[in-house]
């Protein structure tokens, strides 16, 4: 009998350290499923920097390296130069990518590095316990803005896809949301396209996953999915910003 | 060895790296090392290598980290404040055992400082500017020829020890021209050779081995303790046994023994001639490695020696290691210049005579 579902060989068999309801599990699996389907688990090299997902290599069955805080796109750029045919990706959170790592992100995109970045945006610092991130929404509470973020105190949240859209080297930019099954299916297609862009040597490919952090948001997992839909999507529109003809 | 050519220091350094099989270089402009990235941007592509002008020194060392982890032979270069920016990366490269070569063309400090030659990075390079228990291996060339030979060898040492190796030059070596014969070129490893020769490297597992994970974070203290004590410590002990190097000149029977490294040691050698003319017997311990510090060389100091003098272009940094090596047996004095001002042989000779009078 033909199986209707198989667990991807891209995920190693073990219990994850992520909190209940965290969407890292979904985005980990999606990236690995795509590499598995593309037959590239044996070739892929991943970079996970400081943040909740720094030990993503515990779960992802591909060669991986932990990067210093924010530096993953620089590290990945060089890995790609050593192994030009390997699918190289970074998997970064918003504290890492949008704050300390903004320089490396922008310049990897600017050089049009042939790598993929998967950006987990949950609007908060997770690993360090819920501090305000550049992506924390106005009014959203965090341990470094307990009354909610204000423009006066911290400015407005950064929209990363919109920023990258202006950079010619970032040829594929898409924001997806993991709050419902339709969003998850869209996300998987986006990951496929990102690796396709890299394989065709078209330039830098970037996929943002709107994600949840029930623990630091102080919500149940189900409530967190609703909060994402009601609060994050209006500010961070789910949208394909740029896509080369070759992979449409 | 090729024929001698007249070359500028920074360009010769870059060519020595290419000849040693270096194919990856990630540079950021800072004076007085700019000819290194300029040369690499022109020449690496001719040998199938890859150059990136990094957006910062932080990016530069984290690129080197990626290339090293991927099994590539990689070099970076910078000058003092730029090396300071890289320190987190050196710590990360040490704990992940990523082999890389770095050139520090030292300038004066602190702060942004000046662009003249200095030796005020001794602490920065030997004490680990980055966090945690680690060492980088540091060579200190006195000439462009020696720098090229040290760079060539540094890639082998980096691979053998799986640790960053630094060449600590100064602005004078980087900017001057000297005749140099660069060691013969060797081929770079192919990706297939990397897969076989560096089983720890990121190559993709090719469904032939378990996936590799290059780790910098150790959240369980016992695991990190075990790694530090059983992986790093034996490696550094081996380095301390096998790597220290010094050149000893006329130390036996000397009344005064100088300790110096880099271009300063050449000025000291001239001062020694001046002092010899006045009948003062002088010796020199020239450090070729700054870490591991060549303590063994100090065993050559005999009963004839009354004064040990550290000569350096800093407020007195190397002198601390000299004092540790002398261990209270003799007075240790300092002859120095700071802020990018250089010593000349006459001044060293005069100050030496004054020190001898006081003592």
XYZ file of C-alpha atoms in Angstrom:
607
model
C 0.000 0.000 0.000
C 1.277 3.448 -0.868
C 1.722 5.555 2.272
C -0.237 8.811 2.250
C 2.177 10.521 4.652
C 5.761 9.954 5.692
C 7.838 11.891 8.167
C 10.628 13.625 6.323
C 14.127 12.208 6.676
C 15.151 15.834 7.077
C 13.998 15.844 10.689
C 15.978 13.825 13.221
C 13.933 11.714 15.604
C 13.968 13.513 18.915
C 11.866 15.693 21.177
C 12.466 19.381 20.584
C 13.300 21.938 23.245
C 10.796 24.438 21.873
C 7.879 25.557 24.043
C 4.416 24.057 23.477
C 2.653 25.816 20.618
C 5.786 27.484 19.218
C 5.726 27.525 15.432
C 9.458 26.752 15.089
C 8.437 23.083 14.797
C 6.366 23.869 11.718
C 8.984 26.029 10.007
C 11.789 23.547 10.786
C 9.791 20.740 9.241
C 8.785 22.766 6.192
C 12.383 23.681 5.324
C 13.492 20.076 5.757
C 10.537 18.664 3.797
C 11.364 20.947 0.897
C 15.041 19.939 0.868
C 13.980 16.282 1.123
C 11.557 16.639 -1.784
C 14.263 18.356 -3.812
C 16.675 15.517 -2.993
C 19.118 17.961 -1.406
C 19.384 16.865 2.240
C 22.843 15.483 1.503
C 24.033 18.709 -0.082
C 22.419 21.414 2.043
C 24.301 23.506 4.608
C 22.386 25.519 7.201
C 23.395 28.404 9.441
C 21.514 29.090 12.670
C 22.616 32.022 14.797
C 22.007 32.983 18.420
C 18.361 32.745 19.448
C 15.897 29.949 20.232
C 16.829 28.136 17.034
C 20.626 28.221 17.439
C 20.570 24.480 18.046
C 18.302 23.798 15.069
C 21.002 21.329 14.006
C 19.735 19.008 16.723
C 16.621 18.514 14.620
C 17.593 19.297 11.039
C 19.330 16.419 9.322
C 21.724 18.521 7.250
C 25.222 19.901 7.907
C 24.827 22.977 10.079
C 26.799 25.637 11.897
C 25.915 27.909 14.790
C 26.637 31.542 13.980
C 27.389 34.434 16.282
C 24.521 36.803 17.009
C 23.382 38.442 13.782
C 26.186 37.187 11.572
C 24.520 34.284 9.789
C 24.227 35.934 6.350
C 27.985 36.725 6.385
C 28.859 33.191 7.444
C 26.497 31.719 4.854
C 27.892 33.979 2.102
C 31.340 32.466 2.643
C 30.088 28.880 2.899
C 28.418 29.356 -0.470
C 31.746 30.558 -1.944
C 33.420 27.332 -0.786
C 30.560 25.067 -1.951
C 28.892 26.953 -4.822
C 26.539 24.082 -5.690
C 25.284 23.420 -2.168
C 21.912 24.831 -1.131
C 22.949 27.187 1.674
C 20.408 28.737 4.021
C 20.220 30.804 7.169
C 17.405 30.311 9.681
C 17.124 33.414 11.854
C 14.820 34.955 14.389
C 13.755 38.591 14.501
C 15.920 39.636 17.443
C 18.913 38.297 15.574
C 18.108 39.291 12.008
C 16.279 42.583 12.444
C 18.383 44.045 15.236
C 22.033 43.072 15.681
C 22.174 41.369 12.282
C 20.667 44.101 10.125
C 24.009 44.986 8.548
C 24.860 41.455 7.494
C 21.314 40.928 6.185
C 21.229 44.067 4.064
C 24.689 43.503 2.626
C 24.190 39.825 1.827
C 21.046 40.923 -0.019
C 22.935 43.832 -1.579
C 25.609 41.515 -2.960
C 22.868 39.272 -4.283
C 24.401 36.315 -2.458
C 23.011 33.065 -3.797
C 21.687 31.915 -0.458
C 18.263 31.660 1.201
C 17.238 33.278 4.454
C 14.286 31.963 6.436
C 13.183 34.626 8.867
C 11.128 33.624 11.889
C 9.304 36.763 12.993
C 7.483 36.341 16.295
C 7.758 40.004 17.295
C 9.803 39.334 20.436
C 13.126 38.063 21.815
C 12.303 34.473 22.737
C 15.456 32.848 24.084
C 16.349 35.673 26.449
C 12.849 35.807 27.888
C 10.580 38.223 26.076
C 12.349 41.522 25.513
C 11.194 44.009 22.876
C 12.428 43.245 19.356
C 12.630 45.679 16.410
C 9.518 43.846 15.202
C 7.510 44.165 18.446
C 4.202 45.836 17.596
C 3.065 49.172 18.962
C 1.194 48.552 22.191
C 2.619 45.024 22.489
C 3.990 44.306 25.941
C 7.502 42.965 26.459
C 9.839 42.808 29.445
C 11.667 45.940 28.274
C 8.383 47.789 27.524
C 6.007 46.519 30.144
C 3.323 49.077 29.357
C 3.483 48.307 25.650
C 5.763 49.628 22.907
C 5.353 53.297 22.069
C 6.664 55.326 19.136
C 8.065 57.917 21.522
C 10.164 55.394 23.390
C 11.197 52.893 20.713
C 9.976 54.024 17.318
C 7.876 51.930 14.981
C 8.326 48.208 14.282
C 10.636 47.370 11.368
C 9.128 45.769 8.277
C 11.944 43.675 6.866
C 10.398 42.402 3.627
C 9.463 45.952 2.674
C 13.035 47.038 3.359
C 14.535 44.219 1.298
C 12.127 44.898 -1.537
C 14.155 48.016 -2.336
C 17.384 46.060 -2.777
C 18.053 44.786 -6.315
C 20.089 41.779 -5.146
C 17.161 40.442 -3.104
C 15.323 38.900 -6.055
C 12.794 36.829 -4.156
C 11.038 38.269 -1.108
C 7.886 36.784 0.369
C 6.089 36.980 3.707
C 3.931 34.059 4.769
C 2.064 33.257 7.964
C 2.036 30.019 9.914
C -1.210 30.676 11.787
C -3.393 28.312 9.762
C -3.081 25.306 7.392
C -3.506 27.428 4.274
C -0.681 29.649 5.455
C 1.528 26.631 6.121
C 0.925 25.310 2.598
C 1.757 28.733 1.131
C 4.894 28.819 3.244
C 6.074 25.505 1.859
C 5.632 26.733 -1.700
C 7.609 29.849 -0.827
C 10.473 27.754 0.565
C 10.491 25.698 -2.641
C 10.728 28.869 -4.710
C 13.517 30.245 -2.512
C 15.685 27.168 -3.095
C 14.753 27.239 -6.774
C 15.973 30.850 -6.980
C 19.245 29.786 -5.373
C 19.704 26.756 -7.616
C 19.157 28.888 -10.694
C 21.711 31.392 -9.363
C 19.285 34.306 -9.559
C 20.239 36.044 -6.314
C 19.241 36.385 -2.697
C 15.981 34.717 -1.609
C 14.141 35.696 1.549
C 11.070 34.185 3.182
C 9.562 35.623 6.344
C 7.382 33.389 8.510
C 4.966 35.232 10.786
C 5.280 33.042 13.855
C 4.051 32.759 17.418
C 5.727 32.816 20.809
C 2.979 31.757 23.236
C 5.361 31.654 26.206
C 6.653 35.201 25.922
C 3.383 36.581 24.628
C 1.731 35.071 27.730
C -0.986 33.250 25.794
C -2.192 29.756 25.084
C -0.971 28.370 21.737
C -4.467 28.710 20.215
C -4.877 32.273 21.467
C -1.417 33.072 20.076
C -2.448 31.962 16.581
C -5.468 34.251 16.784
C -3.325 37.121 18.084
C -0.934 36.692 15.148
C -3.834 36.852 12.690
C -5.485 39.840 14.333
C -2.408 41.913 15.169
C 0.595 40.905 13.108
C -0.948 40.442 9.677
C -2.479 43.960 9.559
C 1.004 45.456 10.149
C 3.006 42.782 8.343
C 0.933 42.004 5.240
C 1.207 38.455 3.936
C 2.433 39.025 0.434
C 4.843 38.080 -2.289
C 6.922 41.230 -2.682
C 9.225 40.097 -5.459
C 9.535 36.948 -7.513
C 11.670 36.320 -10.596
C 9.834 35.126 -13.715
C 11.989 31.981 -13.782
C 10.384 30.519 -10.655
C 6.808 31.766 -10.929
C 61.477 28.960 -3.852
C 60.909 31.550 -6.553
C 63.359 34.280 -7.499
C 63.574 37.382 -5.369
C 61.299 40.261 -6.324
C 60.991 43.726 -4.856
C 57.517 43.842 -3.331
C 55.482 45.954 -0.963
C 54.844 44.122 2.309
C 51.063 43.963 2.137
C 51.112 42.676 -1.451
C 53.739 40.074 -0.646
C 51.649 38.890 2.327
C 48.675 38.390 0.033
C 50.705 36.502 -2.571
C 52.250 34.290 0.114
C 48.741 33.328 1.201
C 47.695 32.507 -2.356
C 50.838 30.405 -2.799
C 49.927 28.556 0.398
C 46.639 27.517 -1.195
C 44.445 30.239 0.297
C 41.434 30.730 -1.963
C 39.094 32.718 0.268
C 39.691 36.202 1.574
C 37.195 38.654 3.034
C 38.519 42.136 3.593
C 37.469 45.519 4.884
C 39.438 48.715 4.273
C 41.600 50.034 7.095
C 44.986 51.714 6.868
C 47.786 50.512 6.789
C 46.692 47.118 5.365
C 44.626 48.240 2.362
C 46.929 46.697 -0.226
C 45.999 43.239 1.074
C 42.301 43.416 0.101
C 43.199 45.328 -3.066
C 45.668 42.644 -4.145
C 43.310 39.811 -3.217
C 40.440 41.388 -5.170
C 42.626 41.313 -8.287
C 44.492 38.064 -7.868
C 42.216 35.524 -6.155
C 39.862 35.230 -9.098
C 42.800 34.295 -11.335
C 43.307 31.124 -9.296
C 39.645 30.194 -8.882
C 39.330 31.798 -5.464
C 36.731 34.112 -4.025
C 36.998 37.637 -2.627
C 34.298 39.556 -0.812
C 34.662 43.130 0.321
C 32.899 42.701 3.631
C 30.602 45.371 5.034
C 32.569 45.463 8.295
C 35.299 43.678 10.204
C 32.535 41.826 12.030
C 31.260 40.467 8.736
C 34.806 39.788 7.577
C 35.679 37.440 10.419
C 32.273 35.796 10.357
C 32.775 35.126 6.663
C 36.158 33.620 7.475
C 34.393 31.514 10.093
C 31.965 30.207 7.468
C 34.656 29.494 4.885
C 36.866 27.750 7.452
C 33.959 25.666 8.732
C 33.205 24.735 5.137
C 36.777 23.454 4.762
C 38.181 26.306 2.676
C 41.628 27.760 3.204
C 40.823 31.294 4.321
C 42.614 34.461 5.360
C 41.533 37.836 6.678
C 43.547 40.927 7.461
C 43.032 44.160 9.300
C 44.769 46.672 11.523
C 44.492 47.187 15.261
C 41.003 48.745 15.726
C 39.664 46.376 13.072
C 41.201 43.408 14.865
C 39.444 44.645 18.009
C 36.124 44.432 16.185
C 36.909 40.846 15.187
C 37.569 39.524 18.668
C 34.180 37.884 19.187
C 34.850 36.015 15.972
C 38.257 34.781 17.090
C 36.678 33.403 20.245
C 33.981 31.672 18.168
C 36.565 30.311 15.734
C 38.638 28.961 18.624
C 35.735 27.132 20.264
C 34.495 25.715 16.955
C 38.085 24.862 15.965
C 37.816 26.728 12.675
C 41.289 27.050 11.096
C 42.001 30.477 9.663
C 44.899 32.876 9.196
C 44.638 36.557 10.133
C 47.146 39.319 9.522
C 47.246 42.271 11.890
C 49.184 45.174 10.376
C 49.446 47.019 13.676
C 48.935 50.759 14.083
C 48.882 52.968 17.125
C 46.138 53.271 19.697
C 44.130 53.271 21.881
C 40.847 54.120 20.198
C 40.929 54.915 16.517
C 44.487 56.001 17.286
C 46.831 56.756 14.407
C 48.022 55.003 11.281
C 51.730 54.869 12.121
C 53.430 51.584 13.056
C 53.037 50.408 16.644
C 53.198 47.287 18.786
C 50.442 48.189 21.199
C 48.325 45.152 20.295
C 50.495 42.698 22.220
C 47.815 42.303 24.898
C 45.038 42.202 22.336
C 46.583 39.345 20.366
C 48.160 37.306 23.149
C 45.612 37.718 25.920
C 42.561 36.989 23.810
C 40.524 40.126 23.179
C 37.487 37.876 22.942
C 35.600 36.162 25.739
C 36.351 32.863 27.364
C 39.269 30.449 27.714
C 41.038 30.345 24.386
C 44.283 31.227 22.668
C 45.231 32.200 19.181
C 48.671 31.328 17.862
C 50.632 34.485 17.038
C 53.715 34.874 14.834
C 55.746 38.098 14.734
C 57.841 38.592 11.576
C 60.739 41.035 11.393
C 60.941 41.289 7.602
C 58.742 40.873 4.557
C 60.598 37.667 3.725
C 59.992 36.220 7.152
C 56.357 37.380 7.097
C 55.792 35.493 3.842
C 57.356 32.340 5.242
C 55.310 32.633 8.424
C 52.071 33.189 6.477
C 52.852 30.168 4.317
C 53.466 28.022 7.376
C 50.534 29.525 9.300
C 47.978 27.742 7.115
C 49.553 24.382 7.990
C 49.653 25.263 11.685
C 46.024 26.469 11.554
C 44.945 23.187 9.961
C 47.031 21.048 12.307
C 45.746 22.781 15.427
C 42.321 23.672 14.019
C 42.740 27.121 15.509
C 43.106 30.693 14.280
C 46.700 31.768 13.640
C 47.660 35.423 13.530
C 50.575 37.111 11.851
C 51.336 40.189 13.895
C 53.097 42.622 11.577
C 53.221 46.371 11.916
C 52.530 49.302 9.629
C 56.175 49.500 8.649
C 56.291 45.915 7.355
C 53.013 46.406 5.542
C 54.037 49.600 3.803
C 57.743 49.164 3.007
C 59.299 47.333 0.064
C 61.948 44.630 0.332
C 63.307 41.911 -1.922
C 61.318 38.778 -1.220
C 61.228 35.209 -2.507
C 57.766 33.830 -1.836
C 57.537 30.064 -1.212
C 56.307 28.031 -4.197
C 52.576 27.734 -4.863
C 50.686 24.637 -3.793
C 47.250 23.708 -5.151
C 44.075 24.347 -3.176
C 41.904 21.420 -2.070
C 38.952 20.491 -4.251
C 35.520 20.097 -2.645
C 35.916 16.307 -2.903
C 39.281 16.491 -1.159
C 37.762 18.632 1.602
C 35.069 15.969 2.160
C 37.770 13.316 2.641
C 40.454 15.335 4.442
C 38.254 17.406 6.750
C 35.510 15.040 7.939
C 34.340 17.685 10.423
C 33.725 20.330 7.746
C 30.439 21.551 6.338
C 30.252 19.954 2.913
C 26.774 18.435 2.955
C 26.695 14.894 4.379
C 26.168 13.383 0.894
C 24.139 10.637 2.625
C 27.508 9.060 3.460
C 27.940 10.164 7.070
C 25.977 11.656 9.960
C 25.237 15.347 9.610
C 27.955 17.650 10.975
C 27.047 20.287 13.549
C 29.618 22.986 14.257
C 28.827 24.217 17.734
C 29.639 27.385 19.609
C 26.935 27.232 22.281
C 27.154 24.845 25.240
C 24.300 25.408 27.633
C 25.152 22.504 29.948
C 28.095 23.517 32.073
C 29.482 19.974 32.383
C 29.584 19.628 28.607
C 31.465 22.900 28.195
C 33.801 21.992 31.049
C 34.535 18.674 29.365
C 35.171 20.397 26.023
C 37.471 23.028 27.514
C 39.455 20.546 29.599
C 39.630 17.660 27.166
C 39.687 19.288 23.750
C 41.040 22.816 24.090
C 43.464 22.382 27.004
C 45.485 19.482 25.506
C 45.656 21.350 22.223
C 47.027 24.491 23.851
C 49.456 22.421 25.921
C 50.734 20.826 22.722
C 51.073 24.281 21.154
C 53.066 25.470 24.169
C 55.412 22.494 23.818
C 55.864 22.576 20.068
C 55.367 26.070 18.709
C 57.403 28.610 20.699
C 60.142 30.114 18.551
C 62.783 32.730 19.203
C 66.010 33.785 17.550
C 68.931 34.148 19.944
C 71.717 36.519 18.968
C 74.883 36.716 21.107
C 72.971 36.024 24.313
C 75.777 33.936 25.770
C 78.262 36.154 27.578
C 76.170 39.275 27.079
C 76.115 41.994 29.711
C 72.773 43.312 28.481
C 70.100 41.144 26.854
C 67.431 42.879 24.798
C 64.052 41.327 24.114
C 62.162 42.566 21.062
C 60.054 41.429 18.137
C 59.070 42.588 14.673
C 60.672 45.600 13.002
C 61.748 46.900 16.418
C 64.154 43.964 16.689
C 65.968 45.266 13.588
C 66.466 48.647 15.201
C 67.732 46.906 18.341
C 70.241 44.943 16.241
C 71.681 48.243 14.984
C 71.800 49.643 18.522
C 73.734 46.534 19.542
C 76.425 47.400 16.989
C 76.700 50.916 18.412
C 77.006 49.559 21.949
C 79.557 46.933 20.834
C 81.685 49.771 19.460
C 81.764 51.118 22.996
C 82.732 47.722 24.374
C 79.335 46.794 25.799
C 78.476 43.161 25.086
C 74.827 42.865 24.122
C 72.564 39.996 23.215
C 69.062 39.794 21.725
C 66.179 37.420 22.238
C 63.952 38.034 19.243
C 60.472 36.622 19.702
C 59.142 34.856 16.605
C 56.026 33.637 18.377
C 54.184 35.904 20.794
C 51.816 33.132 21.844
C 52.993 30.623 22.805
C 55.654 32.820 24.397
C 59.146 31.315 23.874
C 60.084 31.073 27.532
C 62.750 28.489 26.745
C 64.879 31.192 25.134
C 65.418 32.833 28.509
C 67.278 29.768 29.781
C 70.182 30.938 27.597
C 70.719 34.006 29.761
C 73.858 33.350 31.782
C 75.647 34.845 34.775
C 77.333 37.522 32.684
C 74.006 39.281 32.137
C 73.199 42.136 34.474
C 70.320 43.788 32.613
C 67.356 42.557 30.576
C 65.707 45.258 28.525
C 62.352 44.917 26.772
C 62.208 47.133 23.700
C 58.776 47.703 22.215
C 56.511 50.283 20.598
C 53.947 50.292 23.385
C 53.510 51.531 26.950
C 55.002 48.239 28.123
C 53.033 45.139 27.185
C 55.483 42.435 26.071
C 57.592 43.325 29.124
C 55.021 41.565 31.327
C 55.761 38.219 29.649
C 59.497 38.976 29.818
C 59.196 39.531 33.565
C 57.292 36.265 33.950
C 60.042 34.473 32.049
C 62.829 36.135 34.080
C 60.858 35.381 37.253
C 62.625 37.942 39.419
C 66.145 36.710 38.683
C 67.247 39.938 36.995
C 66.023 43.508 36.693
C 63.876 44.043 33.596
C 63.679 47.547 32.132
C 61.707 49.074 29.311
C 62.848 51.083 26.322
C 59.854 52.171 24.311
C 58.100 54.687 22.138
C 54.353 55.052 21.865
C 51.646 56.561 19.717
C 53.267 55.646 16.400
C 56.637 57.274 17.106
C 59.572 55.004 16.230
C 62.811 54.219 18.040
C 66.175 54.806 16.431
C 69.396 52.906 17.241
C 71.108 55.911 18.825
C 68.282 56.463 21.278
C 68.205 52.786 22.244
C 71.981 52.873 22.831
C 71.785 56.017 24.966
C 68.864 54.793 27.038
C 70.607 51.437 27.517
C 73.698 53.137 28.913
C 71.547 55.158 31.328
C 69.793 52.003 32.535
C 73.179 50.348 33.083
C 74.394 53.312 35.140
C 71.338 53.272 37.402
C 71.523 49.546 37.906
